[in-house]
Short mmCIF file of C-alpha atoms in Angstrom, two decimals:
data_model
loop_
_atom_site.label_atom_id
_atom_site.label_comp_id
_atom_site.label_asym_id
_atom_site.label_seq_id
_atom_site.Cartn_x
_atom_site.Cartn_y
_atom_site.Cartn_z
CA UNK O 247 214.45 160.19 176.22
CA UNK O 248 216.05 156.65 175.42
CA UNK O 249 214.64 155.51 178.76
CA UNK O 250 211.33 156.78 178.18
CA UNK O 251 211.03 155.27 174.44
CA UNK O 252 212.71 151.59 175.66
CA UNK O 253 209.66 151.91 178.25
CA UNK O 254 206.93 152.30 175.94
CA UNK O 255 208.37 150.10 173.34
CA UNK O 256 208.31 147.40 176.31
CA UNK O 257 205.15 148.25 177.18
CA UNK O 258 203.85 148.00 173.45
CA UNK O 259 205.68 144.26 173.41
CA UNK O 260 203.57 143.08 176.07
CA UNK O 261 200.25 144.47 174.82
CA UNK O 262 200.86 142.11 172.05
CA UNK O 263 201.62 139.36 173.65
CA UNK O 264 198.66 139.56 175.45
CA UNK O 265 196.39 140.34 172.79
CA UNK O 266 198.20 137.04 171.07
CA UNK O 267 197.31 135.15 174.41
CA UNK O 268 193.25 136.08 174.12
CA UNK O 269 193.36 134.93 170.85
CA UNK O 270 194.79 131.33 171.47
CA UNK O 271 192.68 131.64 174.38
CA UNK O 272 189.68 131.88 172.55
CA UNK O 273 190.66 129.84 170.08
CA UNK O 274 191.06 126.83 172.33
CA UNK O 275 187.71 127.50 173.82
CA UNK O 276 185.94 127.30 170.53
CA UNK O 277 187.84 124.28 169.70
CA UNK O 278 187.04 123.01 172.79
CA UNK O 279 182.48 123.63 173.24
CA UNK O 280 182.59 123.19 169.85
CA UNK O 281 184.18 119.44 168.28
CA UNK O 282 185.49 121.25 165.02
CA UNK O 283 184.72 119.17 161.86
CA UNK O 284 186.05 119.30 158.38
CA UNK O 285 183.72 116.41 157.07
CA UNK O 286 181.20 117.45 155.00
CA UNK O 287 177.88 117.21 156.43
CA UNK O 288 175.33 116.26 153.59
CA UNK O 289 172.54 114.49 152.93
CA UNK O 290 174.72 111.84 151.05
CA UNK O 291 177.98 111.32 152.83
CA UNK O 292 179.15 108.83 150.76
CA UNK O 293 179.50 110.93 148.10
CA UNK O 294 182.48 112.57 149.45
CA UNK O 295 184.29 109.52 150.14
CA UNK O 296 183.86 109.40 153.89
CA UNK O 297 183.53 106.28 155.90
CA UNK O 298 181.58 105.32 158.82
CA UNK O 299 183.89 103.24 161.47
CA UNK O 300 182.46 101.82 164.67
CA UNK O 301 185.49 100.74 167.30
CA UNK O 302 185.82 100.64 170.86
CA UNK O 303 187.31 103.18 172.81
CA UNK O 304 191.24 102.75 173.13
CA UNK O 305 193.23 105.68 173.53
CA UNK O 306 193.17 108.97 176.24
CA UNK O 307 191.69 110.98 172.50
CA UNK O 308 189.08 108.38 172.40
CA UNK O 309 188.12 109.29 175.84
CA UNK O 310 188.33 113.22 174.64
CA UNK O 311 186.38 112.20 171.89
CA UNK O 312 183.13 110.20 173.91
CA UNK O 313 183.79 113.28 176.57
CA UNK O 314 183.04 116.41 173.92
CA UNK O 315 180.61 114.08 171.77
CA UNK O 316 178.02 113.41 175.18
CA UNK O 317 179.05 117.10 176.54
CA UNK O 318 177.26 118.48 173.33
CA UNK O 319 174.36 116.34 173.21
CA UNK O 320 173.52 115.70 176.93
CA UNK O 321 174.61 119.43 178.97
CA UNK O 322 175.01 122.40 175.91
CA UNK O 323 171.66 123.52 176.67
CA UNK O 324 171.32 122.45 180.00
CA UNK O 325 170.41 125.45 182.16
CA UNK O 326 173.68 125.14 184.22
CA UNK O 327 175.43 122.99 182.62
CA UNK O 328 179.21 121.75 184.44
CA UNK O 329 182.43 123.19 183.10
CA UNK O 330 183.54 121.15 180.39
CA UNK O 331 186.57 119.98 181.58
CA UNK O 332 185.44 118.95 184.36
CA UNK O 333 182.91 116.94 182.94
CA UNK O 334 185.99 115.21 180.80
CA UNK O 335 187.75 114.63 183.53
CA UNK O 336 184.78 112.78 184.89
CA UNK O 337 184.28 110.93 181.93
CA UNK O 338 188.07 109.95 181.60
CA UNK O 339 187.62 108.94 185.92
CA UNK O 340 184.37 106.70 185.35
CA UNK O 341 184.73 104.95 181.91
CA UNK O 342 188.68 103.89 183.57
CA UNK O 343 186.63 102.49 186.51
CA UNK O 344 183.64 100.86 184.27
CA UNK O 345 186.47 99.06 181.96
CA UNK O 346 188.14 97.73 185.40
CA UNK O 347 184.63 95.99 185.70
CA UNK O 348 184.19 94.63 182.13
CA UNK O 349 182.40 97.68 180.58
CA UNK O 350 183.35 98.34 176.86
CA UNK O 351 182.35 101.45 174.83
CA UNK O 352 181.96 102.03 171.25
CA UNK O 353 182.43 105.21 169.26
CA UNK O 354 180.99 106.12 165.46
CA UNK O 355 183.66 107.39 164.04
CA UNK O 356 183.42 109.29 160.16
CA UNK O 357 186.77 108.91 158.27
CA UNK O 358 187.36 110.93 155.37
CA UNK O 359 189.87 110.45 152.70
CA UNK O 360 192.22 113.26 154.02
CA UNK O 361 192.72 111.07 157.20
CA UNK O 362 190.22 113.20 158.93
CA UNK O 363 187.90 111.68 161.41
CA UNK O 364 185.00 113.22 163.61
CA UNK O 365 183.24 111.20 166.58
CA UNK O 366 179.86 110.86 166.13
CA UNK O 367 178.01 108.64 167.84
CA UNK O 368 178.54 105.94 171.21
CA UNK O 369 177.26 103.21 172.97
CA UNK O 370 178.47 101.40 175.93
CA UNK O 371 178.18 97.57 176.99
CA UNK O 372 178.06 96.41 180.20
CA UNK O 373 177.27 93.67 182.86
CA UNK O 374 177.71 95.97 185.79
CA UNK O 375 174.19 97.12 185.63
CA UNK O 376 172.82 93.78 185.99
CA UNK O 377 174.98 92.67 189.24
CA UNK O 378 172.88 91.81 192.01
CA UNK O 379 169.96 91.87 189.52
CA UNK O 380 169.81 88.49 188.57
CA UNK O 381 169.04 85.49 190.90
CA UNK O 382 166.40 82.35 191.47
CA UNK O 383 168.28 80.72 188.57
CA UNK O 384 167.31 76.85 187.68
CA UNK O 385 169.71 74.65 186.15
CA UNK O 386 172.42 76.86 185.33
CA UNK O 387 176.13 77.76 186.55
CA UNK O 388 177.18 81.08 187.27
CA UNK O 389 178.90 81.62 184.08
CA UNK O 390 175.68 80.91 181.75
CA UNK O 391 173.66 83.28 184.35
CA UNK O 392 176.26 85.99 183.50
CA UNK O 393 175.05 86.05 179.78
CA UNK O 394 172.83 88.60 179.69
CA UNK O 395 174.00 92.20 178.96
CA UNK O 396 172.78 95.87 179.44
CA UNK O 397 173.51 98.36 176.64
CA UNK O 398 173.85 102.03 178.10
CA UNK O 399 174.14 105.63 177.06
CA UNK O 400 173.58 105.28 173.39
CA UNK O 401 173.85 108.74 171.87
CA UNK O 402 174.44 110.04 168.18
CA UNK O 403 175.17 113.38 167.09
CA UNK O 404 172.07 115.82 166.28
CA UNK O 405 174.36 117.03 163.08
CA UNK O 406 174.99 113.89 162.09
CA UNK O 407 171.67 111.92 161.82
CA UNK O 408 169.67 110.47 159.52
CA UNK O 409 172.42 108.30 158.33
CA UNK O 410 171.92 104.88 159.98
CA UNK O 411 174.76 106.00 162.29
CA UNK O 412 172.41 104.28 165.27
CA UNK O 413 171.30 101.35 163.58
CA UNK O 414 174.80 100.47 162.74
CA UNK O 415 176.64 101.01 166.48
CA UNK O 416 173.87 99.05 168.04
CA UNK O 417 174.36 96.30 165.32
CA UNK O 418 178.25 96.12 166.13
CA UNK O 419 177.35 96.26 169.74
CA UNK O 420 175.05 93.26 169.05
CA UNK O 421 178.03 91.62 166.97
CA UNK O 422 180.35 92.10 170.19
CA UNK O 423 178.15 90.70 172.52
CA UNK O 424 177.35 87.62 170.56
CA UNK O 425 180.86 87.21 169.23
CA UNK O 426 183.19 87.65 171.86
CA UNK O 427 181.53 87.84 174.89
CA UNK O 428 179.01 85.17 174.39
CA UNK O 429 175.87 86.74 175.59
CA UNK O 430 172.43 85.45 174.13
CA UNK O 431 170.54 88.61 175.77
CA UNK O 432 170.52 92.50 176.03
CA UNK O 433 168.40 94.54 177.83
CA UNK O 434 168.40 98.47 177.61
CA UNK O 435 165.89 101.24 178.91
CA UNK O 436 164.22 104.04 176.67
CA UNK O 437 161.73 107.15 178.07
CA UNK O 438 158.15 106.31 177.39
CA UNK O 439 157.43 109.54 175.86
CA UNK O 440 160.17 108.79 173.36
CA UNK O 441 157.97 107.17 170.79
CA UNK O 442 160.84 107.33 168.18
CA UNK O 443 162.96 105.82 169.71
CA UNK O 444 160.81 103.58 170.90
CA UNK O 445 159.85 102.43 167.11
CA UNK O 446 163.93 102.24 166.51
CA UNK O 447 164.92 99.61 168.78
CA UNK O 448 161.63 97.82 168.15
CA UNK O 449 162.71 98.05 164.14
CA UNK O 450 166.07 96.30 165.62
CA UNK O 451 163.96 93.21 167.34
CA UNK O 452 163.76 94.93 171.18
CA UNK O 453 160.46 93.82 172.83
CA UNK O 454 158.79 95.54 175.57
CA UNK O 455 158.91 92.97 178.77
CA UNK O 456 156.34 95.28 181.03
CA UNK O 457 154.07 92.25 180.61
CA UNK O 458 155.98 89.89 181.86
CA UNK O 459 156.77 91.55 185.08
CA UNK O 460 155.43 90.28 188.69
CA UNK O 461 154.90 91.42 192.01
CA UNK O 462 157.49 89.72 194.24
CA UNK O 463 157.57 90.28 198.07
CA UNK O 464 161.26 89.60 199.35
CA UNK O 465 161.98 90.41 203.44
CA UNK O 466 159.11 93.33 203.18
CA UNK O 467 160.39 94.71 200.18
CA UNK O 468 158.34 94.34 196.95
CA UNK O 469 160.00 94.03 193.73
CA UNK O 470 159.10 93.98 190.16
CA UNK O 471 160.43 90.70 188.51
CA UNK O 472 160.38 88.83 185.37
CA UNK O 473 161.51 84.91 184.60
CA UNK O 474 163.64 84.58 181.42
CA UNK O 475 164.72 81.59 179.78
CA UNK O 476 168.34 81.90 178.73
CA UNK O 477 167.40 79.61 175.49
CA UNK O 478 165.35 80.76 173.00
CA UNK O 479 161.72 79.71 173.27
CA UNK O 480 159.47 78.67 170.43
CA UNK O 481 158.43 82.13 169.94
CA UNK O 482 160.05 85.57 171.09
CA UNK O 483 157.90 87.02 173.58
CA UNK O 484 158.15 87.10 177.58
CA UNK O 485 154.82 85.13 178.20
CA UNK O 486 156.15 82.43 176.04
CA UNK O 487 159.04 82.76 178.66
CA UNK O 488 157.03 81.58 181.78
CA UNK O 489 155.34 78.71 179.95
CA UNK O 490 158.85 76.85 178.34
CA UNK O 491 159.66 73.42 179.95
CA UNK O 492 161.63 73.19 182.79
CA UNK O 493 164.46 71.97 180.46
CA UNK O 494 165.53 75.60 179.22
CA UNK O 495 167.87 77.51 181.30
CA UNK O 496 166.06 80.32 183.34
CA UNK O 497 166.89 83.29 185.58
CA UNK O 498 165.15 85.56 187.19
CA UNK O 499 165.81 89.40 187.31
CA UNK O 500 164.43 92.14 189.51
CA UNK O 501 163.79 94.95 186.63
CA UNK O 502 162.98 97.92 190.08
CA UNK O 503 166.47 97.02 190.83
CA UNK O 504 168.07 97.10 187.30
CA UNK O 505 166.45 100.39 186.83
CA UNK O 506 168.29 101.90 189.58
CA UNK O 507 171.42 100.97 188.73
CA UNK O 508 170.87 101.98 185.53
CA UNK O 509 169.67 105.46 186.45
CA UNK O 510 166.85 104.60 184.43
CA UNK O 511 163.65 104.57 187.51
CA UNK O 512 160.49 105.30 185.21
CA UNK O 513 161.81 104.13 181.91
CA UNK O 514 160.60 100.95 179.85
CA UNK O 515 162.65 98.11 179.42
CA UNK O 516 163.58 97.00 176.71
CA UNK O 517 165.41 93.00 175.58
CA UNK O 518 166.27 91.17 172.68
CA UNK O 519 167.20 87.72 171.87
CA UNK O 520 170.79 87.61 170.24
CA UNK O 521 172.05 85.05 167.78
CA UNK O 522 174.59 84.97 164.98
CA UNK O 523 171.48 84.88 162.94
CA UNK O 524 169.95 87.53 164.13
CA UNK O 525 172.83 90.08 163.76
CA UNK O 526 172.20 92.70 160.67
CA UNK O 527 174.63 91.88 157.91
CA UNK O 528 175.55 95.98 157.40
CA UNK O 529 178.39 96.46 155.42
CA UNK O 530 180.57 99.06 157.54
CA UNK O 531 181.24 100.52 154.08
CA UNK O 532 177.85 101.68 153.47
CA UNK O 533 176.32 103.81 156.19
CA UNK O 534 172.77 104.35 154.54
CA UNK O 535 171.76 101.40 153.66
CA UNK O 536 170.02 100.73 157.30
CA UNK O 537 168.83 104.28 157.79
CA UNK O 538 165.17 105.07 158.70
CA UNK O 539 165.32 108.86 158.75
CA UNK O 540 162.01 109.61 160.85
CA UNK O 541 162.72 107.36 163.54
CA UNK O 542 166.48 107.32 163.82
CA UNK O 543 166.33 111.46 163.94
CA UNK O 544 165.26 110.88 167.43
CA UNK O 545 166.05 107.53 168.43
CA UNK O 546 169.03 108.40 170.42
CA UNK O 547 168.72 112.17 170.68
CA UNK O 548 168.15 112.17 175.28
CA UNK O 549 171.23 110.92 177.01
CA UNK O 550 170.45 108.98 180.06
CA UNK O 551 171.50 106.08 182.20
CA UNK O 552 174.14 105.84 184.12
CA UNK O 553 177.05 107.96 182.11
CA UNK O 554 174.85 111.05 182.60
CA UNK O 555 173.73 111.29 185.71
CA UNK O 556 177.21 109.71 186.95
CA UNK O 557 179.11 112.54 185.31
CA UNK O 558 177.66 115.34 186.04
CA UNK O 559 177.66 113.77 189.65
CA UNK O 560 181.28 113.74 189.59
CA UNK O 561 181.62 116.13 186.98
CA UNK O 562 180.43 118.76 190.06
CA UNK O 563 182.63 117.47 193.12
CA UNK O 564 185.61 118.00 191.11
CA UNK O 565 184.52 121.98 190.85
CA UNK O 566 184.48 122.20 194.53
CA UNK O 567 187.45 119.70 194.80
CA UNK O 568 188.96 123.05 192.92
CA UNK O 569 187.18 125.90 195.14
CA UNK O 570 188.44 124.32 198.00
CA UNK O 571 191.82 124.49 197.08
#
């Protein structure tokens, strides 16, 4: 009888344990799919003493952090979307790589007063795009060709908008560029059929250069081309570009090239002029004062560019790297 009742009390041990382990389990997945968040999410964030921070990424929970926040936003409704730690893994493996090359991404970070913080918005900036995109350059060393930038994979969170959130990570991204790394141009892509966003960047000073761009036949291949003066011309538009004197600085880049790079073939492109002038004087402290609701709602709601498509790419051989084993 002893034997029999040390058996099922065994027996009832484990059932617990395992019920415990389903639980945690569960638990982790949820915490996991879904970025937990004890901000409050209101109309009026300030009002609960919560700050808006934009940074670059630093730490491995940084990486976490731009992993979950472009998991949600790009693949949680994607019809088969990849398993989501593989898809951090891929983002851990890629953004590594990209910093090797002089890529640097920023993260929208809310801070509340309890020393909470939620992730929710990012932006990356990069010359990598550009390489081999640029060339035919008059009167210039390799250094001043080297200015211009390409700003990638903005995204913001779709329970967090309506703040500014996107007008103030591309305005530090602006600040960055000018600041420390010197550049005097960005360009970036944005879907045609995104009209909002669209109005957004054009509401930050982007202009569409479509107008500029030429036919150019190189060794058989056509390309799609536009001449750009590194200095700013009398006035900021890409014809005024191909009339300046030949004293301004000018380079020449293949947009059908920078486009696939980017991941971006089909897209508009997008520059703008930087100066120290030019940057918006935001206050980090006060996240609505930039905010244009309608258009910002959408402005950076479709992930694309090279993070994406790059991801998911790798985010899928590491699945089978695991079936094969």
């Amino acid at each position: 009888m002893a034997l029999i009742y040390h058996h099922y009390l065994l027996l009832f041990v484990i059932f617990l344990q395992l019920i415990s382990r389903v639980a945690a389990f569960s638990s982790s997945l949820s915490n996991v799919n879904n970025q937990p968040s004890t901000l409050p999410q209101h109309k009026n964030i300030k009002n609960y003493n919560t700050a808006l921070i934009i940074s670059k990424v630093q730490t491995n929970n940084d990486i976490l952090s731009l992993a979950k926040l472009r998991y949600q936003e790009w693949m949680i409704n994607e019809v088969n979307p990849p398993i989501l730690s593989n898809f951090c893994k891929a983002t851990a493996e890629i953004y590594n790589e990209r910093k090797d090359d002089g890529s640097i991404v920023f993260l929208a970070k809310l801070v509340h007063q309890s020393d909470d913080e939620l992730v929710v918005g990012a932006a990356e900036l990069s010359s990598i795009e550009l390489q081999n995109c640029i060339f035919n350059s008059s009167n210039t060393n390799n250094n001043e060709v080297a200015t211009p930038l390409y700003i990638t994979d903005v995204v913001t969170s779709s329970t967090h908008r309506r703040f500014g959130i996107g007008t103030k990570l591309m305005t530090k991204v602006e600040r960055v560029a000018v600041y420390e790394l010197n550049s005097r141009i960005v360009f970036l892509h944005v879907e045609y059929e995104n009209v909002a966003a669209r109005k957004f960047y054009e509401r930050l000073g982007y202009i569409d250069v479509s107008a500029g761009m030429e036919d150019c036949v190189d060794s058989g291949d056509t390309k799609k081309v536009i001449s750009i003066s590194l200095n700013e011309p009398s006035q900021s538009s890409v014809k005024d570009d191909k009339t300046v004197s030949q004293q301004h600085n000018m380079f020449t880049l293949d947009t059908k090239q920078l486009a696939i790079s980017a991941g971006t073939v089909g897209q508009l492109l997008m520059m703008k002029r930087l100066s120290k002038e030019s940057i918006l004087k935001v206050d980090e402290d006060d996240i609505s004062s930039q905010a244009t609701p309608s258009i910002e709602a959408a402005a950076t709601s479709k992930g694309g560019g090279f993070g994406k498509q790059q991801q998911v790419k790798q985010s899928r051989k590491t699945k089978k790297r695991k079936h094969r084993s």
